């Protein structure tokens, strides 16, 4: 009996000491977790109807980085929307923040501005909404020769660099350079100053108070002023214009056959 007890004690000791060749168990390491996200894009500006794919890069707890699948969101979908793949599309003028979230971690939002695409050729009609003349110009018939309500041809050729625009405008048969900027709300603001020579008289011509807009990059509305001064003549003549039907076109507009009366009226006025 005593011998059996000794054998049992020995067996228990072998088991407790890891008999059978076993060793300490190594714990399985936890997979790395996302500790930070960063949004990347090639631009911070889109034109209406233009798209750009954003990406998001994750920093992991083990120091590695890589792209991950994220949940995307636009703070103002009326300005720009974003799909599940990070493709952002400009909808309307303004600014919005694009955010991304993955595994409970949210990236610092990326602000993007959306504006109209004014670059290209525009043509159509403008309406004389008002005419005022003072000084020597008041004694001419210029406001009668180009009366309120009359329609005249319009053309505008622009290049656009971000929110800056420059080009050439033709109002009836008066043409000259203009330049300006696009406001946060999408309105185009232009101004120009150039000279014309009529009946041997140099006319200082000013285009100002320009505010036009487009919501689809194809049709434009708005208003402007066109003013004339001349050496030897006191005062000025000023027209208020409204864009009536103006659209973007691929070709230069043809004014052949259109009634062009502005330079004829200026010639008559400067000869008086």
Coordinates of C-alpha atoms in Angstrom, one line a residue:
X1 CA 0.0 0.0 0.0
X2 CA 2.8 2.3 0.9
X3 CA 4.5 1.6 -2.5
X4 CA 1.3 2.6 -4.4
X5 CA 1.2 6.0 -2.6
X6 CA 4.8 6.7 -3.5
X7 CA 4.1 6.0 -7.2
X8 CA 1.0 8.3 -7.2
X9 CA 3.0 11.1 -5.7
X10 CA 5.7 10.8 -8.3
X11 CA 3.2 10.8 -11.1
X12 CA 1.5 14.0 -9.8
X13 CA 4.9 15.7 -9.6
X14 CA 5.7 14.8 -13.2
X15 CA 2.3 16.2 -14.4
X16 CA 2.7 19.4 -12.4
X17 CA 6.2 20.0 -13.9
X18 CA 4.9 19.9 -17.5
X19 CA 5.7 16.3 -18.2
X20 CA 5.0 15.0 -21.6
X21 CA 7.2 17.6 -23.5
X22 CA 4.8 20.7 -23.1
X23 CA 6.0 24.3 -22.6
X24 CA 4.7 27.8 -21.8
X25 CA 1.8 29.0 -24.2
X26 CA 2.6 32.2 -26.3
X27 CA -0.4 34.6 -26.4
X28 CA -1.7 35.4 -30.0
X29 CA -1.0 39.2 -30.8
X30 CA -4.0 41.4 -31.3
X31 CA -4.5 42.7 -34.9
X32 CA -3.5 46.4 -35.5
X33 CA -6.2 49.0 -35.1
X34 CA -6.9 52.2 -36.9
X35 CA -5.5 55.2 -34.9
X36 CA -5.9 58.0 -37.4
X37 CA -7.3 58.8 -40.8
X38 CA -6.3 61.4 -43.5
X39 CA -8.3 62.5 -46.5
X40 CA -6.4 63.1 -49.8
X41 CA -7.5 64.7 -53.0
X42 CA -5.8 66.5 -56.0
X43 CA -7.8 69.6 -55.6
X44 CA -9.9 71.8 -53.2
X45 CA -12.0 73.2 -56.0
X46 CA -14.6 71.7 -58.3
X47 CA -16.7 73.2 -61.0
X48 CA -20.4 72.4 -61.2
X49 CA -20.9 68.9 -62.6
X50 CA -17.2 68.1 -62.2
X51 CA -16.1 65.0 -60.2
X52 CA -13.0 64.1 -58.2
X53 CA -12.3 60.9 -56.3
X54 CA -11.0 61.4 -52.7
X55 CA -9.1 58.7 -50.9
X56 CA -8.5 58.1 -47.2
X57 CA -5.3 56.7 -45.6
X58 CA -5.3 55.0 -42.3
X59 CA -2.5 55.0 -39.7
X60 CA -2.4 51.8 -37.7
X61 CA -1.5 51.1 -34.1
X62 CA 1.7 49.3 -35.3
X63 CA 2.9 52.4 -37.2
X64 CA 1.9 51.1 -40.7
X65 CA -0.3 53.0 -43.2
X66 CA -2.6 52.1 -45.9
X67 CA -5.9 52.8 -47.7
X68 CA -9.0 51.6 -46.0
X69 CA -12.7 51.4 -46.8
X70 CA -14.5 54.4 -45.2
X71 CA -18.0 55.8 -44.8
X72 CA -18.1 59.2 -46.7
X73 CA -20.3 62.2 -46.0
X74 CA -20.8 65.7 -47.4
X75 CA -21.9 68.3 -44.9
X76 CA -23.9 70.1 -47.6
X77 CA -25.1 67.8 -50.4
X78 CA -26.6 70.8 -52.2
X79 CA -23.0 72.0 -52.9
X80 CA -21.3 68.7 -53.5
X81 CA -22.3 65.0 -52.9
X82 CA -20.0 62.0 -52.3
X83 CA -20.7 58.4 -53.0
X84 CA -19.5 55.2 -51.2
X85 CA -16.3 55.2 -53.2
X86 CA -15.3 58.7 -52.2
X87 CA -16.2 60.2 -55.6
X88 CA -17.2 63.9 -55.0
X89 CA -19.4 65.7 -57.5
X90 CA -20.0 69.5 -57.6
X91 CA -23.7 70.3 -57.5
X92 CA -24.0 74.0 -56.7
X93 CA -21.9 77.1 -55.8
X94 CA -20.5 77.3 -52.3
X95 CA -18.4 75.4 -49.8
X96 CA -18.9 72.1 -48.0
X97 CA -16.8 69.8 -45.8
X98 CA -16.2 66.2 -47.0
X99 CA -15.6 63.7 -44.1
X100 CA -14.7 60.0 -43.8
X101 CA -15.0 57.5 -41.0
X102 CA -13.6 54.0 -40.5
X103 CA -13.7 51.7 -37.5
X104 CA -15.0 54.4 -35.3
X105 CA -12.2 56.9 -36.3
X106 CA -13.1 60.1 -38.1
X107 CA -10.7 62.0 -40.4
X108 CA -10.3 65.7 -40.3
X109 CA -12.9 67.0 -42.8
X110 CA -11.6 68.4 -46.2
X111 CA -13.2 71.6 -47.3
X112 CA -14.0 71.9 -51.0
X113 CA -15.4 74.9 -53.0
X114 CA -17.7 74.5 -55.9
X115 CA -18.2 77.2 -58.6
X116 CA -19.7 77.5 -62.1
X117 CA -17.7 76.9 -65.2
X118 CA -17.6 80.3 -67.0
X119 CA -14.8 79.4 -69.4
X120 CA -15.8 79.4 -73.1
X121 CA -17.9 81.4 -75.5
X122 CA -21.3 82.8 -74.6
X123 CA -23.7 84.6 -77.0
X124 CA -27.2 85.8 -77.1
X125 CA -29.1 89.1 -76.5
X126 CA -29.0 91.9 -74.0
X127 CA -31.8 94.3 -73.2
X128 CA -31.5 98.0 -72.6
X129 CA -33.0 98.4 -69.2
X130 CA -32.1 102.0 -68.7
X131 CA -30.3 104.9 -70.3
X132 CA -29.2 108.2 -68.7
X133 CA -27.2 111.1 -70.1
X134 CA -25.9 114.3 -68.5
X135 CA -23.9 117.3 -69.5
X136 CA -23.3 117.6 -73.2
X137 CA -24.6 114.0 -73.7
X138 CA -28.0 115.1 -72.4
X139 CA -28.4 117.3 -75.6
X140 CA -28.0 114.3 -77.9
X141 CA -30.5 111.7 -78.9
X142 CA -28.5 108.7 -77.8
X143 CA -31.1 107.4 -75.4
X144 CA -33.7 107.8 -78.1
X145 CA -31.5 106.1 -80.7
X146 CA -30.9 103.1 -78.3
X147 CA -34.2 103.1 -76.4
X148 CA -35.1 101.3 -73.3
X149 CA -36.5 97.8 -74.1
X150 CA -34.4 97.4 -77.3
X151 CA -32.5 94.2 -77.8
X152 CA -28.8 94.0 -78.9
X153 CA -26.5 91.1 -79.6
X154 CA -24.2 89.9 -76.9
X155 CA -21.0 87.9 -77.0
X156 CA -18.5 87.0 -74.3
X157 CA -15.3 84.9 -74.6
X158 CA -13.7 83.9 -71.3
X159 CA -10.8 81.9 -69.8
X160 CA -11.1 80.9 -66.2
X161 CA -8.3 80.1 -63.7
X162 CA -9.8 78.9 -60.4
X163 CA -12.0 81.9 -59.3
X164 CA -10.4 84.4 -61.8
X165 CA -11.8 85.1 -65.3
X166 CA -10.7 87.3 -68.2
X167 CA -11.6 87.7 -71.8
X168 CA -13.4 90.0 -74.3
X169 CA -17.0 91.2 -74.3
X170 CA -19.1 92.4 -77.3
X171 CA -22.2 94.5 -76.6
X172 CA -23.9 95.4 -79.8
X173 CA -21.0 96.5 -81.9
X174 CA -18.8 97.8 -79.0
X175 CA -16.1 95.3 -78.0
X176 CA -13.3 95.3 -75.4
X177 CA -11.4 93.4 -72.7
X178 CA -12.9 92.5 -69.3
X179 CA -11.6 90.7 -66.2
X180 CA -12.8 89.8 -62.7
X181 CA -13.6 87.1 -60.2
X182 CA -16.2 84.6 -59.2
X183 CA -17.8 85.3 -55.8
X184 CA -18.4 82.6 -53.2
X185 CA -22.1 82.4 -54.2
X186 CA -21.1 81.7 -57.9
X187 CA -21.7 85.2 -59.3
X188 CA -19.3 86.4 -62.0
X189 CA -18.1 90.0 -61.4
X190 CA -16.4 91.6 -64.4
X191 CA -15.1 95.1 -65.2
X192 CA -13.3 96.6 -68.2
X193 CA -12.1 100.0 -69.5
X194 CA -11.1 100.6 -73.1
X195 CA -11.3 103.3 -75.8
X196 CA -13.2 103.7 -79.1
X197 CA -12.8 106.2 -81.8
X198 CA -16.0 107.7 -83.3
X199 CA -16.1 110.7 -85.7
X200 CA -12.5 111.4 -84.8
X201 CA -13.4 111.5 -81.1
X202 CA -11.9 109.1 -78.6
X203 CA -14.5 107.6 -76.3
X204 CA -13.5 106.3 -72.9
X205 CA -15.7 103.2 -72.5
X206 CA -16.3 101.5 -69.1
X207 CA -18.0 98.2 -68.4
X208 CA -19.0 97.8 -64.8
X209 CA -21.5 96.7 -62.1
X210 CA -21.3 93.3 -63.8
X211 CA -23.1 90.5 -62.0
X212 CA -24.0 87.4 -63.9
X213 CA -24.5 83.8 -62.9
X214 CA -25.1 80.3 -64.2
X215 CA -26.3 77.2 -62.3
X216 CA -25.8 74.7 -65.1
X217 CA -22.7 76.0 -67.0
X218 CA -24.9 76.5 -70.1
X219 CA -27.2 79.5 -69.5
X220 CA -26.3 82.8 -68.0
X221 CA -28.4 85.7 -66.6
X222 CA -27.5 88.9 -65.0
X223 CA -26.9 92.6 -65.5
X224 CA -24.1 95.2 -66.2
X225 CA -23.6 98.9 -67.1
X226 CA -21.9 100.4 -70.1
X227 CA -20.8 104.0 -69.9
X228 CA -19.2 106.5 -72.4
X229 CA -17.2 109.7 -71.8
X230 CA -15.3 111.7 -74.4
X231 CA -12.7 114.5 -74.4
X232 CA -14.4 117.8 -75.2
X233 CA -17.8 116.6 -74.1
X234 CA -19.0 117.2 -70.5
X235 CA -20.8 114.4 -68.7
X236 CA -21.5 110.9 -69.8
X237 CA -23.9 108.5 -71.3
X238 CA -24.8 105.3 -69.4
X239 CA -26.7 102.2 -70.3
X240 CA -28.1 99.6 -67.9
X241 CA -28.1 96.2 -69.6
X242 CA -29.8 92.9 -68.7
X243 CA -28.8 89.6 -70.2
X244 CA -32.0 88.2 -71.9
X245 CA -31.1 84.9 -73.6
X246 CA -27.5 84.0 -73.3
X247 CA -26.1 80.4 -73.8
X248 CA -22.7 78.8 -74.0
X249 CA -21.7 77.9 -77.6
X250 CA -18.9 76.1 -79.2
X251 CA -18.4 78.6 -82.0
X252 CA -18.0 82.4 -82.2
X253 CA -21.4 84.1 -82.6
X254 CA -22.4 85.5 -86.0
X255 CA -23.8 89.1 -85.9
X256 CA -24.5 89.2 -89.6
X257 CA -28.0 90.4 -90.3
X258 CA -28.4 91.7 -86.7
X259 CA -29.4 95.3 -86.1
X260 CA -26.3 97.1 -84.7
X261 CA -27.2 100.6 -83.5
X262 CA -24.9 101.5 -80.6
X263 CA -21.8 102.8 -82.6
X264 CA -24.2 104.6 -85.0
X265 CA -25.8 106.4 -82.1
X266 CA -22.4 107.2 -80.6
X267 CA -21.3 108.7 -83.9
X268 CA -24.4 110.8 -84.1
X269 CA -24.0 112.0 -80.6
X270 CA -20.3 113.0 -80.9
X271 CA -21.0 115.0 -84.1
X272 CA -23.5 117.3 -82.4

